[in-house]
Coordinates of C-alpha atoms in Angstrom, one line a residue:
M1 CA -20.1 -117.9 -32.4
T2 CA -18.6 -117.1 -35.7
A3 CA -15.7 -114.6 -35.3
V4 CA -16.2 -111.2 -37.3
T5 CA -13.7 -109.7 -39.1
N6 CA -12.4 -106.2 -38.8
P7 CA -12.3 -104.5 -42.3
F8 CA -10.4 -101.7 -40.8
S9 CA -8.0 -103.9 -38.9
S10 CA -7.3 -105.7 -41.8
T11 CA -7.0 -102.5 -44.2
R12 CA -4.7 -101.2 -41.2
R13 CA -2.3 -104.0 -41.8
M14 CA -2.0 -103.7 -45.5
V15 CA -1.2 -100.0 -45.5
L16 CA 1.5 -101.0 -42.5
A17 CA 3.2 -104.0 -45.0
G18 CA 2.8 -101.3 -47.6
A19 CA 4.9 -98.9 -46.0
V20 CA 7.3 -101.4 -44.7
V21 CA 7.9 -102.3 -48.7
L22 CA 8.3 -98.4 -49.4
L23 CA 10.8 -97.9 -46.8
L24 CA 13.1 -101.0 -47.5
A25 CA 13.0 -100.0 -51.3
V26 CA 14.1 -96.5 -50.3
G27 CA 16.9 -97.7 -48.2
L28 CA 18.1 -99.8 -50.7
V29 CA 18.3 -96.9 -53.2
A30 CA 19.8 -95.0 -51.4
L31 CA 22.2 -97.2 -50.6
M32 CA 23.0 -98.3 -54.1
V33 CA 23.6 -94.2 -54.9
G34 CA 25.1 -93.6 -51.7
R35 CA 28.4 -95.9 -52.5
P36 CA 29.2 -97.1 -56.3
S37 CA 28.8 -100.8 -57.0
S38 CA 31.6 -103.1 -56.8
A39 CA 31.1 -103.8 -60.5
S40 CA 31.3 -100.2 -61.4
S41 CA 34.9 -100.0 -58.8
S42 CA 36.2 -103.3 -60.6
A43 CA 35.5 -101.5 -64.3
R44 CA 37.5 -98.6 -63.1
A45 CA 40.4 -101.0 -61.9
A46 CA 40.3 -102.7 -65.6
Q47 CA 40.9 -99.3 -67.4
S48 CA 44.2 -98.6 -65.4
A49 CA 45.4 -102.5 -65.3
A50 CA 46.5 -102.5 -68.9
E51 CA 49.0 -105.4 -70.2
G52 CA 52.4 -103.8 -70.1
S53 CA 51.3 -101.8 -66.4
A54 CA 53.1 -102.2 -63.1
D55 CA 49.9 -103.8 -61.6
A56 CA 49.8 -106.6 -64.2
G57 CA 53.7 -106.9 -63.9
F58 CA 53.4 -107.3 -59.8
A59 CA 50.3 -109.4 -60.0
R60 CA 52.5 -112.1 -62.1
D61 CA 55.8 -111.9 -60.1
M62 CA 54.2 -111.5 -56.9
A63 CA 52.4 -114.7 -57.4
I64 CA 55.3 -117.0 -59.0
H65 CA 57.6 -115.6 -55.5
H66 CA 54.4 -116.1 -53.1
Q67 CA 54.1 -119.6 -54.8
Q68 CA 58.0 -120.6 -53.6
A69 CA 57.4 -119.3 -50.0
V70 CA 54.4 -121.7 -49.9
E71 CA 56.5 -124.5 -51.3
M72 CA 58.9 -123.8 -48.5
S73 CA 56.6 -123.7 -45.7
F74 CA 54.8 -126.9 -46.8
I75 CA 58.6 -128.6 -46.8
V76 CA 59.4 -127.3 -43.2
R77 CA 56.4 -128.3 -42.0
D78 CA 57.1 -132.2 -42.8
R79 CA 60.8 -131.4 -41.2
T80 CA 60.2 -130.0 -37.9
E81 CA 58.0 -130.7 -34.6
D82 CA 58.7 -127.4 -33.1
E83 CA 55.5 -125.5 -32.7
D84 CA 56.7 -121.8 -33.4
V85 CA 58.2 -122.6 -36.9
R86 CA 55.1 -124.8 -37.8
R87 CA 52.8 -121.7 -36.6
L88 CA 55.2 -119.4 -38.6
A89 CA 54.7 -121.6 -41.6
Y90 CA 50.9 -122.3 -41.6
D91 CA 50.7 -118.2 -41.2
I92 CA 52.8 -117.8 -44.5
I93 CA 50.7 -121.0 -46.3
N94 CA 47.5 -119.1 -45.5
T95 CA 48.4 -115.6 -46.1
Q96 CA 50.5 -116.0 -49.3
A97 CA 48.1 -118.5 -50.8
N98 CA 45.1 -116.2 -50.4
Q99 CA 47.1 -113.4 -51.7
R100 CA 48.5 -115.3 -54.6
G101 CA 44.8 -116.2 -55.7
M102 CA 43.2 -112.6 -55.5
M103 CA 46.6 -111.6 -57.8
L104 CA 45.5 -114.3 -60.1
G105 CA 41.8 -113.6 -59.8
W106 CA 42.6 -110.1 -61.0
L107 CA 44.3 -110.9 -63.9
E108 CA 41.9 -112.8 -65.0
Q109 CA 39.2 -110.4 -64.2
W110 CA 41.1 -107.3 -66.1
G111 CA 41.1 -109.9 -69.3
L112 CA 45.2 -110.3 -68.9
P113 CA 47.2 -113.8 -69.0
K114 CA 48.5 -115.0 -66.2
S115 CA 52.3 -115.1 -67.4
S116 CA 54.0 -112.8 -70.0
A117 CA 56.6 -113.3 -72.4
E118 CA 58.6 -110.3 -70.5
P119 CA 61.2 -111.5 -68.5
P120 CA 60.8 -110.8 -64.6
M121 CA 60.6 -107.4 -63.1
T122 CA 60.7 -105.3 -66.0
W123 CA 57.7 -103.5 -64.9
M124 CA 59.9 -102.2 -62.1
G125 CA 62.5 -101.4 -64.6
H126 CA 65.4 -103.8 -63.8
T127 CA 64.7 -106.9 -65.8
M128 CA 66.2 -110.3 -64.5
K129 CA 68.0 -112.9 -66.8
P130 CA 67.8 -116.2 -66.2
T131 CA 70.6 -117.8 -64.1
G132 CA 69.7 -121.4 -64.6
D133 CA 69.9 -122.2 -60.9
G134 CA 66.2 -122.4 -60.5
S135 CA 66.0 -118.5 -58.8
L136 CA 63.6 -116.9 -61.0
M137 CA 63.7 -113.6 -59.0
P138 CA 65.6 -111.7 -55.8
G139 CA 65.1 -113.3 -53.1
M140 CA 64.0 -116.9 -54.3
A141 CA 65.6 -119.9 -53.2
T142 CA 67.9 -122.0 -55.9
T143 CA 67.2 -125.5 -56.7
A144 CA 69.8 -126.6 -54.9
E145 CA 68.8 -124.8 -51.7
L146 CA 65.0 -126.6 -52.1
K147 CA 66.6 -129.9 -52.4
E148 CA 68.9 -128.8 -49.2
L149 CA 65.6 -128.2 -47.3
Q150 CA 64.1 -131.3 -48.2
A151 CA 66.7 -133.2 -47.2
A152 CA 67.4 -131.1 -43.9
E153 CA 65.5 -132.5 -40.6
G154 CA 64.7 -130.5 -36.9
K155 CA 66.9 -127.8 -36.2
A156 CA 68.8 -127.9 -39.2
A157 CA 65.8 -127.8 -41.3
E158 CA 64.2 -124.8 -39.0
V159 CA 67.4 -122.6 -39.4
L160 CA 67.6 -122.9 -43.1
F161 CA 63.9 -122.3 -43.6
L162 CA 63.9 -119.1 -41.3
Q163 CA 67.2 -118.0 -43.3
L164 CA 66.2 -118.5 -46.7
M165 CA 62.6 -117.1 -45.9
T166 CA 64.3 -114.0 -44.7
V167 CA 66.1 -113.5 -47.7
H168 CA 63.0 -114.3 -49.7
H169 CA 60.7 -111.7 -47.4
R170 CA 63.2 -108.8 -47.7
A171 CA 63.1 -109.4 -52.0
G172 CA 59.3 -109.4 -51.0
V173 CA 59.1 -106.2 -49.7
D174 CA 61.1 -104.3 -52.1
M175 CA 59.0 -105.7 -54.9
A176 CA 56.0 -104.9 -52.6
Q177 CA 57.3 -101.2 -52.0
A178 CA 57.9 -100.5 -56.0
G179 CA 54.3 -102.1 -56.4
A180 CA 52.8 -99.7 -54.0
E181 CA 54.1 -96.9 -55.5
K182 CA 54.0 -97.5 -59.4
A183 CA 50.5 -99.4 -59.5
G184 CA 47.4 -97.8 -61.1
T185 CA 44.8 -99.8 -59.4
D186 CA 43.8 -99.6 -55.5
V187 CA 43.7 -103.1 -55.3
I188 CA 47.0 -103.7 -55.9
R189 CA 48.4 -100.4 -54.0
N190 CA 46.5 -101.6 -51.1
L191 CA 47.3 -105.1 -51.1
A192 CA 51.1 -104.1 -52.1
K193 CA 51.4 -102.0 -48.7
G194 CA 49.9 -104.8 -46.8
M195 CA 52.4 -107.1 -47.7
V196 CA 55.4 -104.5 -46.7
N197 CA 53.8 -104.2 -43.1
G198 CA 53.2 -108.4 -43.2
Q199 CA 56.8 -109.6 -44.3
E200 CA 58.7 -106.7 -42.4
S201 CA 56.7 -107.9 -38.9
E202 CA 57.7 -111.7 -39.9
I203 CA 61.4 -110.5 -40.7
G204 CA 61.6 -109.1 -37.3
L205 CA 60.2 -112.4 -36.0
M206 CA 62.7 -114.3 -38.0
A207 CA 65.8 -112.7 -36.4
T208 CA 64.6 -113.4 -32.9
M209 CA 63.9 -117.4 -33.6
L210 CA 67.1 -117.5 -35.7
K211 CA 69.0 -115.7 -32.6
A212 CA 67.4 -118.4 -29.9
R213 CA 68.6 -121.1 -32.5
G214 CA 72.3 -119.7 -32.3
A215 CA 72.2 -118.9 -36.2
Q216 CA 72.5 -115.4 -37.7
P217 CA 70.0 -114.3 -40.6

C-alpha cells in the first residue's frame, strides 16, 4: 500500500520549525542588546590606553619584569630535583608567560609599540636610570646573579632562586599596585589587582620554603 502523506502534519512541522528559528533569533538579538560587544569594549579600552598612559607603561614594563621571572624559573627547573621548587617554577612560568602575552596583545590591539624610548617606570613618576648591572627595574636580578643561579645546583640553587624571586615579586607587587591605581582601562586594573594577590601569596609561600631550608628571604 502507498503511504498517504498528511498535509496538515507537514504544515504543522513547518510552522513549528519557523517558530523555533524565530525564538532563537529573538534570543540572539536580546543577548546582543543586553551586553556590549567585545569589539565595543576593546574600542573603549583603546581610547584610554594612549601613548604615555599608565596602561601602556605598565604593560611594557611588567612584560619585561615578567620575562625575567620566567627565565629564572626555567633555570632553577633544571638545577634541582625538589618537587616543591619545580612546582613553584612551573606555576610562575605558566602564569607570568600568559600574563605577558596578554599585555603585549593589548599593546598591539591599542596600536602602540611594545617598547618605548622612555626610561622604565616613567609612568609611575620615578624614572629608572641604567645601572649597568643588567637590572632594568627594581627587583630584577643582575647579570651576575643570573650567572650565579645558572652555576648553582641542588639546595644552593633552590635557596638562591627563592631569594631572588622574593625580591622580584616584592617589586612586582609595588608596580602592580601602582598599575591598579593609575590605569585607565579595566583590563589593566583587573590584571594588576590579580598580580598583587597572586604574588603576595607566593611571597608567603617562598618565605616558608626558605625557612625549611634554613635560609632567610
